[in-house]
Short mmCIF file of C-alpha atoms in Angstrom, two decimals:
data_model
loop_
_atom_site.label_atom_id
_atom_site.label_comp_id
_atom_site.label_asym_id
_atom_site.label_seq_id
_atom_site.Cartn_x
_atom_site.Cartn_y
_atom_site.Cartn_z
CA ALA A 23 0.01 0.04 0.01
CA GLN A 24 1.28 3.47 -0.60
CA THR A 25 0.97 6.47 1.55
CA VAL A 26 1.15 10.26 0.97
CA THR A 27 1.85 12.62 3.73
CA GLN A 28 1.47 16.49 3.64
CA SER A 29 2.69 17.82 6.97
CA GLN A 30 1.54 21.51 6.55
CA PRO A 31 -2.33 21.73 7.07
CA GLU A 32 -2.17 25.44 6.33
CA MET A 33 0.23 27.85 4.71
CA SER A 34 0.11 31.49 3.85
CA VAL A 35 2.12 33.62 1.58
CA GLN A 36 2.23 37.33 0.61
CA GLU A 37 0.94 37.93 -2.92
CA ALA A 38 3.80 38.01 -5.62
CA GLU A 39 5.99 35.90 -3.28
CA THR A 40 7.00 32.37 -3.55
CA VAL A 41 5.86 29.42 -1.51
CA THR A 42 6.70 25.69 -1.26
CA LEU A 43 4.22 23.06 -0.41
CA SER A 44 5.77 19.86 1.05
CA CYS A 45 4.72 16.30 0.23
CA THR A 46 6.40 12.94 1.05
CA TYR A 47 5.19 9.59 -0.14
CA ASP A 48 5.99 5.89 0.26
CA THR A 49 5.54 3.26 -2.40
CA SER A 50 7.27 -0.15 -2.98
CA GLU A 51 6.84 0.35 -6.72
CA SER A 52 9.76 1.65 -8.86
CA ASP A 53 7.34 3.17 -11.52
CA TYR A 54 4.84 5.60 -10.36
CA TYR A 55 3.19 9.06 -10.99
CA LEU A 56 3.03 11.90 -8.72
CA PHE A 57 0.41 14.75 -8.94
CA TRP A 58 -0.56 18.05 -7.37
CA TYR A 59 -4.23 18.92 -7.48
CA LYS A 60 -5.80 22.26 -6.60
CA GLN A 61 -9.29 22.70 -5.09
CA PRO A 62 -10.42 26.33 -5.08
CA PRO A 63 -13.22 27.34 -2.48
CA SER A 64 -16.51 25.84 -3.69
CA ARG A 65 -14.93 24.92 -7.08
CA GLN A 66 -13.98 21.64 -8.81
CA MET A 67 -10.64 20.00 -8.10
CA ILE A 68 -8.19 20.45 -11.17
CA LEU A 69 -4.85 19.03 -11.78
CA VAL A 70 -2.00 21.33 -11.47
CA ILE A 71 1.08 19.36 -12.29
CA ARG A 72 2.23 15.79 -12.68
CA GLN A 73 5.57 13.96 -12.62
CA GLU A 74 6.45 10.58 -13.88
CA ALA A 75 8.97 8.92 -11.34
CA TYR A 76 11.24 7.68 -14.35
CA LYS A 77 11.89 11.22 -15.45
CA GLN A 78 14.86 12.98 -13.66
CA GLN A 79 13.66 16.40 -14.90
CA ASN A 80 11.44 18.36 -12.47
CA ALA A 81 7.99 19.09 -14.15
CA THR A 82 7.07 22.87 -14.70
CA GLU A 83 3.80 24.45 -15.64
CA ASN A 84 4.11 28.20 -15.86
CA ARG A 85 4.41 29.61 -12.30
CA PHE A 86 4.13 26.04 -10.81
CA SER A 87 7.11 23.64 -10.42
CA VAL A 88 8.00 20.73 -8.44
CA ASN A 89 11.08 19.42 -6.62
CA PHE A 90 11.17 15.68 -7.08
CA GLN A 91 13.64 13.93 -4.88
CA LYS A 92 13.11 10.24 -5.73
CA ALA A 93 15.50 8.87 -3.09
CA ALA A 94 14.10 10.89 -0.47
CA LYS A 95 10.41 10.13 -1.69
CA SER A 96 9.94 13.88 -1.59
CA PHE A 97 7.58 15.87 -4.07
CA SER A 98 7.17 19.54 -3.20
CA LEU A 99 5.37 22.05 -5.22
CA LYS A 100 6.62 25.67 -5.57
CA ILE A 101 4.37 28.49 -6.58
CA SER A 102 6.18 31.63 -7.75
CA ASP A 103 4.73 35.10 -8.06
CA SER A 104 1.74 33.95 -5.80
CA GLN A 105 -1.59 35.36 -7.07
CA LEU A 106 -5.11 35.68 -5.19
CA GLY A 107 -6.45 33.03 -7.45
CA ASP A 108 -3.94 30.47 -6.12
CA ALA A 109 -5.82 30.39 -2.69
CA ALA A 110 -7.04 26.91 -2.41
CA MET A 111 -6.61 23.44 -0.86
CA TYR A 112 -3.66 21.57 -2.44
CA PHE A 113 -3.57 17.91 -2.66
CA CYS A 114 -0.48 15.69 -3.50
CA ALA A 115 -1.35 12.26 -4.96
CA CYS A 116 0.54 9.16 -6.12
CA ALA A 117 -0.50 6.38 -8.63
CA ASN A 118 1.55 3.33 -9.07
CA PHE A 119 1.97 2.40 -12.72
CA GLY A 120 -0.54 -0.11 -13.93
CA ASN A 121 -2.95 0.87 -11.02
CA GLU A 122 -5.19 3.85 -11.79
CA LYS A 123 -6.19 4.56 -8.31
CA LEU A 124 -4.74 7.57 -6.71
CA THR A 125 -3.77 7.88 -3.05
CA PHE A 126 -4.25 11.38 -1.75
CA GLY A 127 -2.54 13.25 1.04
CA THR A 128 -4.56 15.18 3.65
CA GLY A 129 -4.11 18.54 1.83
CA THR A 130 -2.61 21.99 2.51
CA ARG A 131 -4.83 25.10 2.62
CA LEU A 132 -2.98 27.93 1.01
CA THR A 133 -3.96 31.60 1.85
CA ILE A 134 -2.64 34.38 -0.27
CA ILE A 135 -2.20 37.70 1.78
CA PRO A 136 -2.84 40.70 -0.47
CA ASP B 29 -13.22 20.33 -22.00
CA VAL B 30 -14.03 17.15 -19.91
CA LYS B 31 -16.99 17.68 -17.86
CA VAL B 32 -17.99 15.54 -14.85
CA THR B 33 -21.26 16.46 -13.28
CA GLN B 34 -22.92 15.42 -9.99
CA SER B 35 -26.76 15.37 -9.54
CA SER B 36 -26.82 17.71 -6.41
CA ARG B 37 -24.43 20.26 -4.85
CA TYR B 38 -26.28 19.93 -1.40
CA LEU B 39 -28.23 17.18 -0.02
CA VAL B 40 -29.90 16.81 3.37
CA LYS B 41 -31.38 13.29 4.19
CA ARG B 42 -32.48 11.55 7.49
CA THR B 43 -31.01 8.64 9.21
CA GLY B 44 -32.04 5.28 7.76
CA GLU B 45 -32.91 6.84 4.19
CA LYS B 46 -31.61 5.39 1.02
CA VAL B 47 -29.56 8.03 -0.80
CA PHE B 48 -28.55 8.07 -4.36
CA LEU B 49 -25.72 10.23 -5.56
CA GLU B 50 -25.32 10.41 -9.44
CA CYS B 51 -22.33 11.21 -11.51
CA VAL B 52 -22.04 11.70 -15.30
CA GLN B 53 -19.03 12.23 -17.37
CA ASP B 54 -18.97 13.15 -21.06
CA MET B 55 -15.53 12.05 -22.23
CA ASP B 56 -16.10 8.32 -22.72
CA HIS B 57 -13.81 7.59 -19.83
CA GLU B 58 -13.37 4.01 -18.70
CA ASN B 59 -12.71 4.50 -15.17
CA MET B 60 -15.00 6.42 -12.51
CA PHE B 61 -14.39 6.73 -8.90
CA TRP B 62 -16.36 7.92 -5.73
CA TYR B 63 -14.48 9.59 -2.86
CA ARG B 64 -15.26 11.19 0.25
CA GLN B 65 -13.55 14.22 1.58
CA ASP B 66 -13.35 15.03 5.16
CA PRO B 67 -11.35 17.75 6.90
CA GLY B 68 -7.86 16.39 8.03
CA LEU B 69 -8.40 13.11 6.28
CA GLY B 70 -8.03 14.25 2.53
CA LEU B 71 -9.84 12.12 -0.08
CA ARG B 72 -10.58 8.57 0.60
CA LEU B 73 -11.63 6.17 -2.23
CA ILE B 74 -14.96 4.40 -1.67
CA TYR B 75 -15.53 2.60 -4.99
CA PHE B 76 -13.77 2.38 -8.27
CA SER B 77 -15.18 1.09 -11.58
CA TYR B 78 -13.04 0.33 -14.63
CA ASP B 79 -15.86 -0.68 -16.99
CA VAL B 80 -19.63 -0.78 -17.28
CA LYS B 81 -21.03 -3.33 -14.46
CA MET B 82 -17.39 -3.63 -13.17
CA LYS B 83 -16.60 -2.45 -9.65
CA GLU B 84 -13.82 -2.59 -7.09
CA LYS B 85 -13.78 -1.68 -3.49
CA GLY B 86 -11.69 1.22 -2.46
CA ASP B 87 -10.53 1.90 1.12
CA ILE B 88 -13.78 2.69 2.75
CA PRO B 89 -16.62 0.72 1.04
CA GLU B 90 -18.54 -0.23 4.13
CA GLY B 91 -22.15 1.26 4.21
CA TYR B 92 -21.96 2.03 0.41
CA SER B 93 -22.72 0.31 -2.77
CA VAL B 94 -22.35 1.49 -6.44
CA SER B 95 -23.93 0.93 -9.79
CA ARG B 96 -22.62 1.39 -13.32
CA GLU B 97 -25.07 0.41 -15.88
CA LYS B 98 -23.71 2.80 -18.53
CA LYS B 99 -20.28 3.98 -19.26
CA GLU B 100 -20.96 7.62 -18.61
CA ARG B 101 -22.92 7.13 -15.38
CA PHE B 102 -21.65 6.02 -11.94
CA SER B 103 -24.02 5.92 -8.95
CA LEU B 104 -23.13 5.91 -5.35
CA ILE B 105 -25.79 4.38 -3.10
CA LEU B 106 -26.11 4.75 0.79
CA GLU B 107 -28.24 1.85 1.60
CA SER B 108 -29.26 3.20 5.06
CA ALA B 109 -27.84 6.67 5.67
CA SER B 110 -26.26 7.30 9.02
CA THR B 111 -24.95 10.49 10.56
CA ASN B 112 -21.16 9.48 10.12
CA GLN B 113 -21.90 9.52 6.46
CA THR B 114 -22.24 13.38 6.65
CA SER B 115 -19.57 14.47 4.29
CA MET B 116 -18.39 15.78 0.87
CA TYR B 117 -18.63 13.30 -1.91
CA LEU B 118 -16.59 13.77 -5.06
CA CYS B 119 -16.81 11.86 -8.27
CA ALA B 120 -13.96 11.53 -10.73
CA SER B 121 -13.20 9.96 -14.10
CA SER B 122 -10.18 9.05 -16.18
CA PHE B 123 -9.12 7.19 -19.33
CA GLY B 124 -8.38 3.53 -18.96
CA GLN B 125 -5.06 3.78 -20.96
CA ARG B 126 -1.88 3.23 -19.10
CA GLY B 127 -0.03 6.23 -18.55
CA LEU B 128 -2.98 8.63 -18.54
CA TYR B 129 -3.74 8.61 -14.83
CA GLU B 130 -5.23 12.20 -14.63
CA GLN B 131 -8.61 12.11 -12.90
CA TYR B 132 -11.19 14.71 -13.60
CA PHE B 133 -13.50 15.83 -10.78
CA GLY B 134 -17.02 16.78 -10.44
CA PRO B 135 -18.10 19.71 -8.25
CA GLY B 136 -18.89 17.59 -5.26
CA THR B 137 -22.04 16.82 -3.18
CA ARG B 138 -22.10 17.88 0.21
CA LEU B 139 -24.38 15.39 2.18
CA THR B 140 -25.90 16.05 5.53
CA VAL B 141 -27.50 13.20 7.32
CA THR B 142 -29.74 14.32 10.32
#
């Protein structure tokens, strides 16, 4: 069984600053996928970024990037130039290759301070 | 755009009632999922379906059942609702091809059992 841990229940950041959300995971598989999902208040959850474990290069999507440390089983999300629209719950998730079920962390609530 | 819809945003039911939560996706996805989301617990998988009439138990299936008679529709059934089933219920869907694990979520149904 895999586990995903988000140790920061809440985070806050000043608008335009950079914030990093932490995630660690544990899986016995060597091939897997990692995700960050965003759930804005009263809105649908959407995918922010994904990382294939076999890729050494860290994924980036505009202002969002990850720091993937495979040996440490760490997968943090960095948000640069934070905007008010980034305020949301962020969930880290993991899926083993060949198994399409995701295991989610408990989430981090991010507040943006104007 | 992928669209996943859920029959109700808010639902109030009494203890002992039979409750149906409906989910419809319009992208011909093979996989569909039901989660419940509780503060501090993240998303927990209730049931998963990888094809019509096929289902698989998730992490917390007790007290729930599911039905998938058509590819686009996945129903969650609470046979006899209890107060500890008060929660946010999220439906999701994904392609069934290996390597495409992204799940698309519905807006959620907030169920209150009194």
